[in-house]
Coordinates of C-alpha atoms and ligand atoms in Angstrom, one line a residue:
X61 CA -10.7 13.8 -23.2
X62 CA -9.7 12.3 -19.7
X63 CA -7.2 14.2 -17.6
X64 CA -5.2 13.4 -14.6
X65 CA -7.4 16.0 -12.8
X66 CA -10.6 14.2 -13.5
X67 CA -9.2 10.9 -12.2
X68 CA -8.0 12.5 -8.9
X69 CA -11.2 14.4 -8.5
X70 CA -13.3 11.3 -8.9
X71 CA -11.1 9.4 -6.5
X72 CA -11.4 12.0 -3.9
X73 CA -15.2 12.2 -4.4
X74 CA -15.3 8.5 -3.6
X75 CA -13.2 8.9 -0.4
X76 CA -9.6 8.5 -1.3
X77 CA -7.2 10.7 0.8
X78 CA -4.6 10.9 -1.8
X79 CA -4.3 9.7 -5.4
X80 CA -1.2 9.6 -7.6
X81 CA -0.5 8.4 -11.1
X82 CA 2.4 6.4 -12.5
X83 CA 2.8 5.8 -16.4
X84 CA 3.6 2.2 -16.9
X85 CA 7.0 2.7 -18.3
X86 CA 8.1 3.6 -14.7
X87 CA 7.6 -0.1 -14.0
X88 CA 10.4 -1.5 -16.2
X89 CA 12.3 -2.9 -13.1
X90 CA 9.3 -4.9 -11.8
X91 CA 9.9 -8.6 -11.5
X92 CA 8.6 -10.6 -14.4
X93 CA 5.0 -11.7 -14.0
X94 CA 4.4 -8.7 -11.6
X95 CA 4.5 -5.8 -14.1
X96 CA 1.1 -4.0 -14.6
X97 CA 1.1 -5.2 -18.3
X98 CA 1.4 -8.8 -17.1
X99 CA -1.9 -8.2 -15.3
X100 CA -3.5 -6.1 -18.1
X101 CA -1.6 -6.0 -21.4
X102 CA -3.2 -2.6 -22.6
X103 CA -2.4 -0.8 -19.3
X104 CA -0.7 2.5 -19.8
X105 CA -1.3 4.3 -16.6
X106 CA -1.4 3.2 -12.8
X107 CA -3.7 5.1 -10.5
X108 CA -2.7 4.6 -6.8
X109 CA -5.2 5.7 -4.1
X110 CA -4.8 5.7 -0.5
X111 CA -6.8 6.1 2.8
X112 CA -5.5 6.9 6.2
X113 CA -5.4 4.3 8.8
X114 CA -6.4 5.8 12.1
X115 CA -3.5 6.2 14.7
X116 CA -5.5 5.5 17.8
X117 CA -5.9 1.7 17.4
X118 CA -2.1 1.4 17.0
X119 CA -1.8 2.4 20.6
X120 CA -4.7 0.2 22.2
X121 CA -3.7 -2.5 24.6
X122 CA -5.9 -4.9 22.8
X123 CA -5.3 -6.1 19.3
X124 CA -8.9 -6.1 18.3
X125 CA -9.4 -2.3 17.5
X126 CA -6.3 -2.4 15.2
X127 CA -7.4 -5.6 13.4
X128 CA -10.9 -4.2 12.9
X129 CA -9.7 -0.7 11.8
X130 CA -7.2 -2.2 9.3
X131 CA -9.9 -4.5 7.9
X132 CA -12.3 -1.9 7.5
X133 CA -9.9 0.7 5.8
X134 CA -8.6 -2.2 3.5
X135 CA -12.2 -3.1 2.6
X136 CA -13.1 0.6 1.9
X137 CA -9.9 1.0 -0.3
X138 CA -10.8 -2.1 -2.2
X139 CA -14.5 -0.7 -2.6
X140 CA -13.2 2.7 -3.8
X141 CA -10.7 1.3 -6.4
X142 CA -13.7 -0.8 -8.0
X143 CA -16.0 2.1 -7.8
X144 CA -13.3 4.4 -9.3
X145 CA -12.9 1.8 -12.4
X146 CA -16.7 1.7 -12.7
X147 CA -17.2 5.6 -12.6
X148 CA -14.2 6.1 -15.2
X149 CA -15.5 3.4 -17.5
X150 CA -19.0 4.9 -17.6
X151 CA -18.0 8.5 -18.0
X152 CA -14.7 8.3 -19.9
X153 CA -15.1 5.3 -22.2
X154 CA -11.9 3.6 -21.2
X155 CA -11.2 0.2 -19.8
X156 CA -10.0 0.0 -16.0
X157 CA -8.8 -2.9 -14.0
X158 CA -8.9 -2.6 -10.1
X159 CA -6.0 -4.2 -8.3
X160 CA -6.8 -5.3 -4.9
X161 CA -4.3 -5.8 -2.1
X162 CA -5.2 -9.4 -1.7
X163 CA -5.8 -12.2 -2.5
X164 CA -2.6 -13.4 -4.4
X165 CA -2.0 -16.3 -6.6
X166 CA 1.6 -17.0 -6.0
X167 CA 2.4 -18.8 -2.7
X168 CA 5.5 -20.6 -1.7
X169 CA 4.2 -22.8 1.1
X170 CA 7.7 -24.0 2.2
X171 CA 8.8 -20.4 2.9
X172 CA 5.2 -18.9 3.6
X173 CA 6.0 -16.3 0.9
X174 CA 3.2 -14.7 -1.1
X175 CA 3.6 -12.3 -3.8
X176 CA 0.7 -10.1 -4.9
X177 CA -0.5 -9.2 -8.3
X178 CA 1.2 -5.9 -8.0
X179 CA 3.3 -4.4 -5.1
X180 CA 1.3 -1.6 -4.1
X181 CA 4.2 -0.1 -2.1
X182 CA 6.4 0.2 -5.3
X183 CA 3.3 1.4 -7.2
X184 CA 2.8 4.1 -4.7
X185 CA 6.4 5.3 -4.9
X186 CA 6.3 5.5 -8.6
X187 CA 3.0 7.5 -8.3
X188 CA 4.7 10.1 -6.1
X189 CA 2.7 9.1 -2.9
X190 CA 5.8 8.8 -0.7
X191 CA 9.0 6.7 -0.2
X192 CA 9.7 3.3 1.5
X193 CA 11.0 3.7 5.1
X194 CA 13.6 1.3 6.6
X195 CA 10.6 -0.8 7.8
X196 CA 9.9 -1.1 4.1
X197 CA 6.4 0.6 4.6
X198 CA 5.2 3.4 2.2
X199 CA 5.6 6.5 4.2
X200 CA 4.9 10.2 3.4
X201 CA 5.1 13.5 5.5
X202 CA 1.4 13.8 5.8
X203 CA 0.4 10.3 7.1
X204 CA 3.6 8.6 8.1
X205 CA 3.1 4.9 7.2
X206 CA -0.5 5.0 8.4
X207 CA -1.7 4.5 4.7
X208 CA -3.7 1.7 3.1
X209 CA -3.0 1.2 -0.6
X210 CA -5.0 0.3 -3.7
X211 CA -4.6 0.8 -7.4
X212 CA -6.2 0.6 -10.8
X213 CA -4.9 0.0 -14.2
X214 CA -6.1 2.2 -17.1
X215 CA -5.6 1.9 -20.8
X216 CA -5.0 5.6 -21.4
X217 CA -2.0 7.7 -21.2
X218 CA -1.9 10.1 -18.3
X219 CA 0.9 12.5 -16.9
X220 CA 2.7 11.0 -14.0
X221 CA 3.0 12.7 -10.7
X222 CA 6.5 13.8 -9.6
X223 CA 8.3 11.0 -7.6
X224 CA 9.1 12.1 -4.1
X225 CA 12.9 12.7 -4.0
X226 CA 13.7 12.8 -0.3
X227 CA 14.6 10.5 2.5
X228 CA 12.3 10.5 5.4
X229 CA 14.4 8.1 7.7
X230 CA 17.0 9.8 9.5
X231 CA 20.4 8.0 8.9
X232 CA 20.8 7.1 12.7
X233 CA 17.2 5.9 13.2
X234 CA 16.8 2.1 13.5
X235 CA 13.8 2.0 15.7
X236 CA 11.6 -0.2 13.6
X237 CA 14.4 -2.6 12.9
X238 CA 15.4 -3.0 16.6
X239 CA 11.8 -3.1 17.9
X240 CA 10.8 -6.1 15.6
X241 CA 10.5 -8.9 18.2
X242 CA 11.6 -11.5 15.6
X243 CA 14.1 -9.4 13.6
X244 CA 12.2 -9.9 10.4
X245 CA 13.4 -6.5 8.9
X246 CA 16.2 -6.8 6.5
X247 CA 18.1 -4.4 4.3
X248 CA 15.4 -4.1 1.7
X249 CA 12.6 -6.4 2.6
X250 CA 10.9 -8.3 5.4
X251 CA 11.1 -12.0 6.1
X252 CA 7.6 -13.1 5.5
X253 CA 8.1 -16.3 7.4
X254 CA 9.3 -14.5 10.6
X255 CA 6.7 -11.7 10.3
X256 CA 3.8 -13.9 9.5
X257 CA 4.7 -16.3 12.3
X258 CA 4.8 -13.5 14.9
X259 CA 2.2 -10.9 13.8
X260 CA -0.8 -13.0 12.7
X261 CA -2.7 -14.7 15.5
X262 CA -6.2 -15.8 16.4
X263 CA -8.7 -15.3 19.5
X264 CA -9.6 -18.1 21.6
X265 CA -12.6 -18.5 19.4
X266 CA -10.5 -18.7 16.3
X267 CA -10.9 -15.2 14.7
X268 CA -7.8 -13.9 12.9
X269 CA -6.2 -11.0 14.3
X270 CA -3.0 -8.9 14.1
X271 CA -1.0 -9.4 17.2
X272 CA 1.9 -7.3 16.0
X273 CA 2.5 -3.9 14.3
X274 CA 5.4 -2.6 16.2
X275 CA 7.4 -1.6 13.2
X276 CA 4.4 0.6 12.1
X277 CA 3.6 2.0 15.5
X278 CA 7.0 3.0 16.6
X279 CA 7.8 5.1 13.6
X280 CA 7.8 8.9 14.4
X281 CA 7.3 9.8 10.6
X282 CA 4.0 11.7 10.0
X283 CA 2.8 11.6 13.6
X284 CA 0.5 14.6 14.4
X285 CA 0.3 15.7 10.7
X286 CA -2.7 13.7 9.6
X287 CA -4.8 16.4 7.9
X288 CA -5.9 15.4 4.4
X289 CA -5.4 17.8 1.4
X290 CA -7.2 17.9 -1.8
X291 CA -6.0 14.9 -4.1
Ligands
LIG1257 C1 2.5 -10.1 1.4 C2 2.3 -9.0 2.2 C3 2.8 -8.9 3.4 C4 3.8 -9.9 3.8 C5 5.2 -9.6 3.2 C6 5.6 -8.0 3.4 C7 6.4 -7.7 2.3 N1 7.6 -6.9 2.5 O1 6.1 -7.7 1.1 C8 3.8 -9.8 5.3 C9 2.9 -10.9 5.9 C10 5.1 -10.0 6.1 C11 3.2 -8.6 5.6 C12 3.4 -7.7 6.8 C13 2.8 -6.4 6.9 N2 2.0 -5.8 6.0 CO1 1.6 -6.4 4.4 N3 1.2 -7.0 2.4 C14 1.5 -7.8 1.7 C15 0.9 -7.6 0.3 C16 -0.6 -8.4 0.3 C17 1.7 -8.2 -0.8 C18 3.2 -7.6 -0.9 C19 4.0 -8.4 -1.8 O2 3.7 -9.0 -2.9 N4 5.2 -8.8 -1.2 C20 6.1 -9.8 -1.9 C21 7.5 -9.3 -1.9 C22 8.2 -10.1 -2.8 O3 7.6 -8.0 -2.2 P1 8.9 -7.1 -1.9 O4 9.8 -7.7 -1.1 O5 8.2 -5.7 -1.4 O6 9.4 -6.9 -3.4 C23 10.6 -7.2 -3.9 C24 10.7 -7.6 -5.3 O7 9.6 -8.5 -5.6 C25 10.8 -6.3 -6.0 N5 9.6 -5.7 -6.5 C26 8.3 -6.1 -6.4 N6 7.5 -5.3 -7.2 C27 8.4 -4.4 -7.8 C28 7.9 -3.3 -8.6 C29 9.1 -2.4 -9.1 C30 8.7 -1.3 -9.9 C31 10.3 -2.6 -8.6 C32 11.4 -1.7 -8.9 C33 10.6 -3.8 -7.7 C34 9.6 -4.6 -7.3 O8 11.4 -5.4 -5.2 C35 11.5 -6.0 -3.8 C36 13.0 -6.2 -3.4 O9 13.6 -7.4 -3.9 C37 0.7 -6.1 0.3 C38 -0.3 -5.6 -0.6 C39 0.1 -5.5 -2.0 N7 -0.7 -6.0 -3.0 O10 1.2 -4.9 -2.3 C40 0.6 -5.8 1.7 C41 0.9 -4.5 2.4 C42 2.4 -4.2 1.8 N8 1.2 -4.6 3.8 C43 0.7 -3.8 4.5 C44 0.8 -3.7 6.0 C45 0.1 -2.5 6.6 C46 1.5 -4.7 6.6 C47 1.8 -4.8 8.1 C48 1.9 -3.6 8.9 C49 0.5 -5.6 8.8 C50 0.6 -5.6 10.2 N9 1.1 -6.6 10.9 O11 -0.1 -4.7 10.9 C51 2.9 -5.6 8.1 C52 4.3 -5.0 8.0 C53 5.6 -5.6 7.9 C54 6.5 -4.9 7.2 N10 7.3 -4.1 7.9 O12 6.5 -4.8 6.0 C55 0.3 -2.5 3.6 C56 1.5 -1.4 3.6 C57 1.0 0.0 3.6 C58 2.2 0.9 3.6 N11 2.0 2.1 4.3 O13 3.2 0.5 3.1 C59 0.1 -3.2 2.2 C60 0.4 -2.4 1.0 C61 -1.4 -3.6 2.2 C62 -2.2 -2.3 1.8 N12 -3.2 -2.5 0.9 O14 -2.1 -1.2 2.3 N13 2.7 -8.1 4.4
LIG1258 S1 11.2 4.0 12.7 FE1 13.0 5.3 12.0 S2 14.1 4.0 10.5 FE2 12.1 2.9 10.9 S3 10.9 3.8 9.1 FE3 10.6 5.1 10.8 S4 12.0 6.9 10.7 FE4 12.7 5.1 9.2
LIG1259 S1 4.7 -6.5 12.0 FE1 5.7 -7.1 13.8 S2 6.8 -9.0 13.3 FE2 6.1 -8.0 11.4 S3 8.1 -6.9 10.7 FE3 6.7 -5.5 11.9 S4 7.5 -5.5 14.0 FE4 8.3 -7.3 12.9

């Protein structure tokens, strides 16, 4: 019979830095249409995996290293969620649905707002991988917010990991909020229109690049503690 350990071992073998599990009943407050069962009705467990995003590119003076590092890690996380689903289906005789970060179907063109199949930050919190900081990013002690997330929905019951019960943002810290050049960070969420307008740019030749990640870079959480531990 499949165990949480089997899933985590497999994720680790494929290259995940961390892997957590959330039973679907933890998603009862998810907005209608964005619950794991809206995506895959037999879903009973959500497996969330993450890979570390390297710190160095965040401090480069050119936007190219971060853009490329972010794309490569995201592609790697997408690959490994698909491979994890394939490996579990072959060995454990279950059904597994990969949930990529993007693309998303919901798009409000007027407000430039997209909503993904599943909010991976909420899924990661529910799978015990960390908490959301004031910058709204998933953050933990090990990697800070330098995490890229992916998920898989399984049609089997697995025990959930303990939800992290601590606050990583000091009460007085507002660095991320104050450093955002367009004041996009609100109490619980980020203005997509403001953030997209400022952070997504193009080279003179037309290649898409990230020109802002200040709210990610300035956060002191997890800096200097980036060693991986077994998933
Ligand atoms: C759309 C999107 C954006 C949008 C909107 C960001 C946002 N706050 O959602 C924009 C373009 C602004 C953006 C910017 C960035 N993003 Co982005 N983005 C996404 C994406 C593709 C979808 C998120 C989504 O659907 N948002 C829609 C809104 C409605 O979601 P929300 O406000 O969080 O949710 C509200 C409700 O819907 C509800 N809710 C939704 N689901 C659930 C579930 C439960 C259980 C509950 C209780 C509630 C609930 O609660 C919220 C409060 O009302 C995710 C990948 C993914 N699939 O999750 C990456 C993702 C969140 N982005 C990521 C990153 C790295 C960035 C940037 C740093 C990129 C950069 N510039 O370098 C910036 C950071 C800006 C910031 N401070 O957040 C990472 C975050 C990693 C981490 N450590 O947290 C993700 C997870 C991609 C990934 N695979 O790693 N992003
Ligand atoms: S910069 Fe400060 S307030 Fe913002 S997420 Fe990091 S610790 Fe929290
Ligand atoms: S990525 Fe830049 S524009 Fe977007 S919320 Fe963070 S600091 Fe603001």
